[in-house]
Amino acid sequence: MTDRFDGWIAGLGTAAGLRVVVGHWPRSPLGAFTDVMVEQPDGHRVLLAPSREVAEFVAATYLFDDVRVGGVHAEIDGVRWRVDAAPLALSFTVGGRPPLGLLLRAVPRTVATSPLWISAVDVVARRVLPGVRTRGSAGGGRREYYAALDLHGLTAAATTWNGADQGALAPVAPPVRFGFGSTPRTPSLTRVVTLVEGA
């Protein structure tokens, strides 16, 4: 059995060292939802999930030191995104496509979401995008594949954690350590289909 999650992943860092990964999934086996993974400067990894069901699935797939269930809401207005997931408040602006985004859009969707294609892309991704992987373990004997369909850079962000301003937008450095791979170092929004086999 394969679970399919269709949506977006945003990854960004802050000047204070907080790194944030937002998953926004309009279509998934768990219904539409948004979840947030945060790695604090000291390496403490936190999952912010909107429901117990989402928390259990994501925590079985990735590694966290703390799992919190509560309201997680995303509002999208053109290129502007706002995510509220206490204790995180985040807003960011989406910019244009880099050359990689143009290349990703040129691949037919049926090809891009094939595990064979994703496995081939993984070999390239590991060499040109440090920390990025497109396939790996999802825990419990399952396999996970990330099919990237489009990519945009982020041009600005405002982030608070526990009410404290986290400073300007910064690279995702060091890479986040939730699972087998990180988001790109450059703050970005990726259009993605995630496949979890053996679920």
PDB file of C-alpha atoms in Angstrom:
ATOM      1  CA  MET A   1       0.000   0.000   0.000  1.00  0.00           C
ATOM      2  CA  THR A   2       1.207   3.518  -0.822  1.00  0.00           C
ATOM      3  CA  ASP A   3       0.071   6.686   0.962  1.00  0.00           C
ATOM      4  CA  ARG A   4       0.226   9.805  -1.223  1.00  0.00           C
ATOM      5  CA  PHE A   5       0.590  13.346   0.154  1.00  0.00           C
ATOM      6  CA  ASP A   6       0.127  16.128  -2.415  1.00  0.00           C
ATOM      7  CA  GLY A   7       1.104  19.667  -1.464  1.00  0.00           C
ATOM      8  CA  TRP A   8       3.986  21.996  -0.604  1.00  0.00           C
ATOM      9  CA  ILE A   9       7.020  22.008   1.679  1.00  0.00           C
ATOM     10  CA  ALA A  10       8.557  25.296   2.790  1.00  0.00           C
ATOM     11  CA  GLY A  11      11.966  25.285   4.441  1.00  0.00           C
ATOM     12  CA  LEU A  12      13.764  28.256   5.952  1.00  0.00           C
ATOM     13  CA  GLY A  13      16.273  29.301   8.559  1.00  0.00           C
ATOM     14  CA  THR A  14      16.471  32.387  10.744  1.00  0.00           C
ATOM     15  CA  ALA A  15      19.289  34.624  11.951  1.00  0.00           C
ATOM     16  CA  ALA A  16      18.717  33.287  15.492  1.00  0.00           C
ATOM     17  CA  GLY A  17      19.373  29.731  14.319  1.00  0.00           C
ATOM     18  CA  LEU A  18      15.801  28.392  14.316  1.00  0.00           C
ATOM     19  CA  ARG A  19      15.069  26.197  11.290  1.00  0.00           C
ATOM     20  CA  VAL A  20      11.481  25.601  10.176  1.00  0.00           C
ATOM     21  CA  VAL A  21       9.883  23.136   7.758  1.00  0.00           C
ATOM     22  CA  VAL A  22       6.196  23.614   6.924  1.00  0.00           C
ATOM     23  CA  GLY A  23       4.218  20.865   5.195  1.00  0.00           C
ATOM     24  CA  HIS A  24       0.948  22.052   3.631  1.00  0.00           C
ATOM     25  CA  TRP A  25      -1.102  19.118   2.318  1.00  0.00           C
ATOM     26  CA  PRO A  26      -4.452  19.881   0.624  1.00  0.00           C
ATOM     27  CA  ARG A  27      -4.702  16.216  -0.421  1.00  0.00           C
ATOM     28  CA  SER A  28      -3.604  13.316   1.776  1.00  0.00           C
ATOM     29  CA  PRO A  29      -4.893  10.081   3.361  1.00  0.00           C
ATOM     30  CA  LEU A  30      -5.341  12.124   6.554  1.00  0.00           C
ATOM     31  CA  GLY A  31      -7.372  14.832   4.841  1.00  0.00           C
ATOM     32  CA  ALA A  32      -6.186  18.394   4.288  1.00  0.00           C
ATOM     33  CA  PHE A  33      -3.750  19.592   6.956  1.00  0.00           C
ATOM     34  CA  THR A  34      -0.662  21.657   7.703  1.00  0.00           C
ATOM     35  CA  ASP A  35       2.106  20.536  10.047  1.00  0.00           C
ATOM     36  CA  VAL A  36       5.331  22.183  11.169  1.00  0.00           C
ATOM     37  CA  MET A  37       8.718  20.744  12.098  1.00  0.00           C
ATOM     38  CA  VAL A  38      11.078  23.012  14.027  1.00  0.00           C
ATOM     39  CA  GLU A  39      14.719  22.484  14.939  1.00  0.00           C
ATOM     40  CA  GLN A  40      15.929  24.879  17.602  1.00  0.00           C
ATOM     41  CA  PRO A  41      19.503  26.227  17.636  1.00  0.00           C
ATOM     42  CA  ASP A  42      20.500  23.626  20.249  1.00  0.00           C
ATOM     43  CA  GLY A  43      19.228  20.796  18.013  1.00  0.00           C
ATOM     44  CA  HIS A  44      15.958  20.159  19.872  1.00  0.00           C
ATOM     45  CA  ARG A  45      13.400  18.939  17.296  1.00  0.00           C
ATOM     46  CA  VAL A  46       9.716  19.765  17.708  1.00  0.00           C
ATOM     47  CA  LEU A  47       6.668  18.606  15.750  1.00  0.00           C
ATOM     48  CA  LEU A  48       3.610  20.881  15.741  1.00  0.00           C
ATOM     49  CA  ALA A  49       0.630  18.840  14.505  1.00  0.00           C
ATOM     50  CA  PRO A  50      -3.045  19.779  14.122  1.00  0.00           C
ATOM     51  CA  SER A  51      -4.455  16.456  15.355  1.00  0.00           C
ATOM     52  CA  ARG A  52      -3.482  13.299  17.213  1.00  0.00           C
ATOM     53  CA  GLU A  53      -3.845  11.285  13.986  1.00  0.00           C
ATOM     54  CA  VAL A  54      -1.405  13.537  12.098  1.00  0.00           C
ATOM     55  CA  ALA A  55       0.980  13.591  15.069  1.00  0.00           C
ATOM     56  CA  GLU A  56       1.071   9.796  15.264  1.00  0.00           C
ATOM     57  CA  PHE A  57       1.694   9.340  11.533  1.00  0.00           C
ATOM     58  CA  VAL A  58       4.399  12.016  11.270  1.00  0.00           C
ATOM     59  CA  ALA A  59       6.119  10.986  14.515  1.00  0.00           C
ATOM     60  CA  ALA A  60       6.244   7.386  13.233  1.00  0.00           C
ATOM     61  CA  THR A  61       7.951   8.643  10.061  1.00  0.00           C
ATOM     62  CA  TYR A  62      10.429  11.225  11.388  1.00  0.00           C
ATOM     63  CA  LEU A  63      12.405  11.841  14.583  1.00  0.00           C
ATOM     64  CA  PHE A  64      11.418  14.421  17.212  1.00  0.00           C
ATOM     65  CA  ASP A  65      12.324  15.265  20.779  1.00  0.00           C
ATOM     66  CA  ASP A  66       8.916  16.848  21.426  1.00  0.00           C
ATOM     67  CA  VAL A  67       5.500  16.354  19.792  1.00  0.00           C
ATOM     68  CA  ARG A  68       2.789  18.954  20.378  1.00  0.00           C
ATOM     69  CA  VAL A  69      -0.817  18.742  19.179  1.00  0.00           C
ATOM     70  CA  GLY A  70      -2.756  21.967  18.723  1.00  0.00           C
ATOM     71  CA  GLY A  71      -4.046  24.419  16.165  1.00  0.00           C
ATOM     72  CA  VAL A  72      -1.914  24.662  13.024  1.00  0.00           C
ATOM     73  CA  HIS A  73      -3.314  27.022  10.402  1.00  0.00           C
ATOM     74  CA  ALA A  74      -1.961  28.212   7.048  1.00  0.00           C
ATOM     75  CA  GLU A  75      -3.317  31.154   5.068  1.00  0.00           C
ATOM     76  CA  ILE A  76      -2.166  31.690   1.488  1.00  0.00           C
ATOM     77  CA  ASP A  77      -2.757  34.965  -0.347  1.00  0.00           C
ATOM     78  CA  GLY A  78      -0.919  34.849  -3.658  1.00  0.00           C
ATOM     79  CA  VAL A  79       2.791  34.919  -2.862  1.00  0.00           C
ATOM     80  CA  ARG A  80       2.220  35.604   0.841  1.00  0.00           C
ATOM     81  CA  TRP A  81       1.910  32.764   3.347  1.00  0.00           C
ATOM     82  CA  ARG A  82       1.077  32.953   7.031  1.00  0.00           C
ATOM     83  CA  VAL A  83       1.370  29.991   9.397  1.00  0.00           C
ATOM     84  CA  ASP A  84       0.104  30.059  12.974  1.00  0.00           C
ATOM     85  CA  ALA A  85       1.136  27.088  15.109  1.00  0.00           C
ATOM     86  CA  ALA A  86       1.752  28.162  18.695  1.00  0.00           C
ATOM     87  CA  PRO A  87       4.437  28.730  19.861  1.00  0.00           C
ATOM     88  CA  LEU A  88       5.435  29.502  16.231  1.00  0.00           C
ATOM     89  CA  ALA A  89       4.151  32.423  14.175  1.00  0.00           C
ATOM     90  CA  LEU A  90       5.548  32.624  10.659  1.00  0.00           C
ATOM     91  CA  SER A  91       4.942  34.637   7.531  1.00  0.00           C
ATOM     92  CA  PHE A  92       6.947  34.493   4.333  1.00  0.00           C
ATOM     93  CA  THR A  93       6.911  35.779   0.762  1.00  0.00           C
ATOM     94  CA  VAL A  94       7.456  33.496  -2.225  1.00  0.00           C
ATOM     95  CA  GLY A  95       9.746  34.693  -5.014  1.00  0.00           C
ATOM     96  CA  GLY A  96      10.543  33.488  -8.506  1.00  0.00           C
ATOM     97  CA  ARG A  97      11.759  30.144  -9.793  1.00  0.00           C
ATOM     98  CA  PRO A  98      15.473  29.429  -9.898  1.00  0.00           C
ATOM     99  CA  PRO A  99      16.756  27.383 -12.862  1.00  0.00           C
ATOM    100  CA  LEU A 100      16.114  24.171 -10.911  1.00  0.00           C
ATOM    101  CA  GLY A 101      12.446  25.117 -10.587  1.00  0.00           C
ATOM    102  CA  LEU A 102      12.198  25.486 -14.359  1.00  0.00           C
ATOM    103  CA  LEU A 103      13.804  22.067 -14.829  1.00  0.00           C
ATOM    104  CA  LEU A 104      11.429  20.423 -12.351  1.00  0.00           C
ATOM    105  CA  ARG A 105       8.381  21.896 -14.113  1.00  0.00           C
ATOM    106  CA  ALA A 106       9.570  20.453 -17.429  1.00  0.00           C
ATOM    107  CA  VAL A 107       9.316  16.839 -16.187  1.00  0.00           C
ATOM    108  CA  PRO A 108       5.883  15.249 -16.850  1.00  0.00           C
ATOM    109  CA  ARG A 109       4.041  14.594 -13.583  1.00  0.00           C
ATOM    110  CA  THR A 110       3.633  10.864 -14.270  1.00  0.00           C
ATOM    111  CA  VAL A 111       7.400  10.570 -14.684  1.00  0.00           C
ATOM    112  CA  ALA A 112       8.279  12.860 -11.760  1.00  0.00           C
ATOM    113  CA  THR A 113       6.155  10.822  -9.307  1.00  0.00           C
ATOM    114  CA  SER A 114       7.556   7.443 -10.340  1.00  0.00           C
ATOM    115  CA  PRO A 115       9.701   5.811  -7.610  1.00  0.00           C
ATOM    116  CA  LEU A 116      12.194   4.758 -10.300  1.00  0.00           C
ATOM    117  CA  TRP A 117      12.618   8.364 -11.453  1.00  0.00           C
ATOM    118  CA  ILE A 118      12.791   9.648  -7.875  1.00  0.00           C
ATOM    119  CA  SER A 119      15.505   7.090  -7.094  1.00  0.00           C
ATOM    120  CA  ALA A 120      17.530   8.285 -10.102  1.00  0.00           C
ATOM    121  CA  VAL A 121      17.087  11.923  -9.064  1.00  0.00           C
ATOM    122  CA  ASP A 122      18.332  11.061  -5.564  1.00  0.00           C
ATOM    123  CA  VAL A 123      21.794  10.305  -6.938  1.00  0.00           C
ATOM    124  CA  VAL A 124      22.004  13.787  -8.483  1.00  0.00           C
ATOM    125  CA  ALA A 125      20.346  15.608  -5.569  1.00  0.00           C
ATOM    126  CA  ARG A 126      22.903  14.317  -3.072  1.00  0.00           C
ATOM    127  CA  ARG A 127      25.720  15.817  -5.165  1.00  0.00           C
ATOM    128  CA  VAL A 128      24.264  19.215  -6.086  1.00  0.00           C
ATOM    129  CA  LEU A 129      22.055  19.985  -3.040  1.00  0.00           C
ATOM    130  CA  PRO A 130      23.927  19.137   0.185  1.00  0.00           C
ATOM    131  CA  GLY A 131      21.653  17.464   2.725  1.00  0.00           C
ATOM    132  CA  VAL A 132      18.805  16.910   0.253  1.00  0.00           C
ATOM    133  CA  ARG A 133      17.590  13.371  -0.405  1.00  0.00           C
ATOM    134  CA  THR A 134      14.583  12.240  -2.440  1.00  0.00           C
ATOM    135  CA  ARG A 135      14.215   8.715  -1.037  1.00  0.00           C
ATOM    136  CA  GLY A 136      14.871   6.935   2.221  1.00  0.00           C
ATOM    137  CA  SER A 137      13.401   5.137   5.207  1.00  0.00           C
ATOM    138  CA  ALA A 138      10.048   6.207   6.625  1.00  0.00           C
ATOM    139  CA  GLY A 139      10.453   3.947   9.680  1.00  0.00           C
ATOM    140  CA  GLY A 140       8.772   0.661  10.433  1.00  0.00           C
ATOM    141  CA  GLY A 141      10.071  -0.956   7.257  1.00  0.00           C
ATOM    142  CA  ARG A 142       8.436   1.690   5.061  1.00  0.00           C
ATOM    143  CA  ARG A 143      10.045   3.649   2.211  1.00  0.00           C
ATOM    144  CA  GLU A 144       9.471   7.312   1.409  1.00  0.00           C
ATOM    145  CA  TYR A 145       9.891   9.152  -1.891  1.00  0.00           C
ATOM    146  CA  TYR A 146       9.816  12.913  -2.520  1.00  0.00           C
ATOM    147  CA  ALA A 147       8.729  13.942  -6.011  1.00  0.00           C
ATOM    148  CA  ALA A 148       9.615  17.620  -6.482  1.00  0.00           C
ATOM    149  CA  LEU A 149       7.414  19.210  -9.156  1.00  0.00           C
ATOM    150  CA  ASP A 150       8.335  22.897  -8.800  1.00  0.00           C
ATOM    151  CA  LEU A 151      10.564  25.163  -6.730  1.00  0.00           C
ATOM    152  CA  HIS A 152      10.444  28.824  -5.723  1.00  0.00           C
ATOM    153  CA  GLY A 153      12.801  30.841  -3.558  1.00  0.00           C
ATOM    154  CA  LEU A 154      11.620  32.752  -0.495  1.00  0.00           C
ATOM    155  CA  THR A 155      12.389  36.475  -0.486  1.00  0.00           C
ATOM    156  CA  ALA A 156      11.449  37.470   3.068  1.00  0.00           C
ATOM    157  CA  ALA A 157      10.152  35.991   6.306  1.00  0.00           C
ATOM    158  CA  ALA A 158       9.107  37.039   9.792  1.00  0.00           C
ATOM    159  CA  THR A 159       9.326  34.380  12.493  1.00  0.00           C
ATOM    160  CA  THR A 160       8.598  34.353  16.205  1.00  0.00           C
ATOM    161  CA  TRP A 161       9.045  31.441  18.621  1.00  0.00           C
ATOM    162  CA  ASN A 162       7.504  31.707  22.067  1.00  0.00           C
ATOM    163  CA  GLY A 163       6.938  35.384  21.278  1.00  0.00           C
ATOM    164  CA  ALA A 164      10.621  36.077  20.545  1.00  0.00           C
ATOM    165  CA  ASP A 165      11.614  37.503  17.161  1.00  0.00           C
ATOM    166  CA  GLN A 166      13.941  35.063  15.383  1.00  0.00           C
ATOM    167  CA  GLY A 167      15.483  37.641  13.068  1.00  0.00           C
ATOM    168  CA  ALA A 168      15.943  37.788   9.334  1.00  0.00           C
ATOM    169  CA  LEU A 169      15.547  35.006   6.796  1.00  0.00           C
ATOM    170  CA  ALA A 170      18.647  32.790   6.658  1.00  0.00           C
ATOM    171  CA  PRO A 171      19.856  29.555   5.048  1.00  0.00           C
ATOM    172  CA  VAL A 172      18.755  26.195   6.445  1.00  0.00           C
ATOM    173  CA  ALA A 173      22.135  25.566   8.044  1.00  0.00           C
ATOM    174  CA  PRO A 174      23.048  23.185   9.438  1.00  0.00           C
ATOM    175  CA  PRO A 175      20.611  20.829   7.663  1.00  0.00           C
ATOM    176  CA  VAL A 176      17.586  19.760   9.687  1.00  0.00           C
ATOM    177  CA  ARG A 177      17.658  16.259  11.202  1.00  0.00           C
ATOM    178  CA  PHE A 178      14.058  15.053  11.232  1.00  0.00           C
ATOM    179  CA  GLY A 179      14.506  12.247   8.736  1.00  0.00           C
ATOM    180  CA  PHE A 180      16.789  10.964   6.008  1.00  0.00           C
ATOM    181  CA  GLY A 181      17.134  14.329   4.268  1.00  0.00           C
ATOM    182  CA  SER A 182      16.864  18.075   4.726  1.00  0.00           C
ATOM    183  CA  THR A 183      15.169  20.805   2.719  1.00  0.00           C
ATOM    184  CA  PRO A 184      17.443  22.819   0.385  1.00  0.00           C
ATOM    185  CA  ARG A 185      19.924  25.133   2.122  1.00  0.00           C
ATOM    186  CA  THR A 186      18.433  28.132   0.298  1.00  0.00           C
ATOM    187  CA  PRO A 187      15.037  29.084   1.799  1.00  0.00           C
ATOM    188  CA  SER A 188      12.458  27.717  -0.595  1.00  0.00           C
ATOM    189  CA  LEU A 189       8.949  26.493  -1.308  1.00  0.00           C
ATOM    190  CA  THR A 190       8.774  23.159  -3.104  1.00  0.00           C
ATOM    191  CA  ARG A 191       5.707  21.735  -4.840  1.00  0.00           C
ATOM    192  CA  VAL A 192       5.890  18.079  -3.915  1.00  0.00           C
ATOM    193  CA  VAL A 193       4.178  14.719  -3.963  1.00  0.00           C
ATOM    194  CA  THR A 194       5.347  12.471  -1.130  1.00  0.00           C
ATOM    195  CA  LEU A 195       4.869   8.709  -1.406  1.00  0.00           C
ATOM    196  CA  VAL A 196       5.075   6.413   1.636  1.00  0.00           C
ATOM    197  CA  GLU A 197       5.234   2.749   0.599  1.00  0.00           C
ATOM    198  CA  GLY A 198       4.354  -0.072   2.939  1.00  0.00           C
ATOM    199  CA  ALA A 199       2.064   2.114   5.034  1.00  0.00           C
TER     200      ALA A 199
END
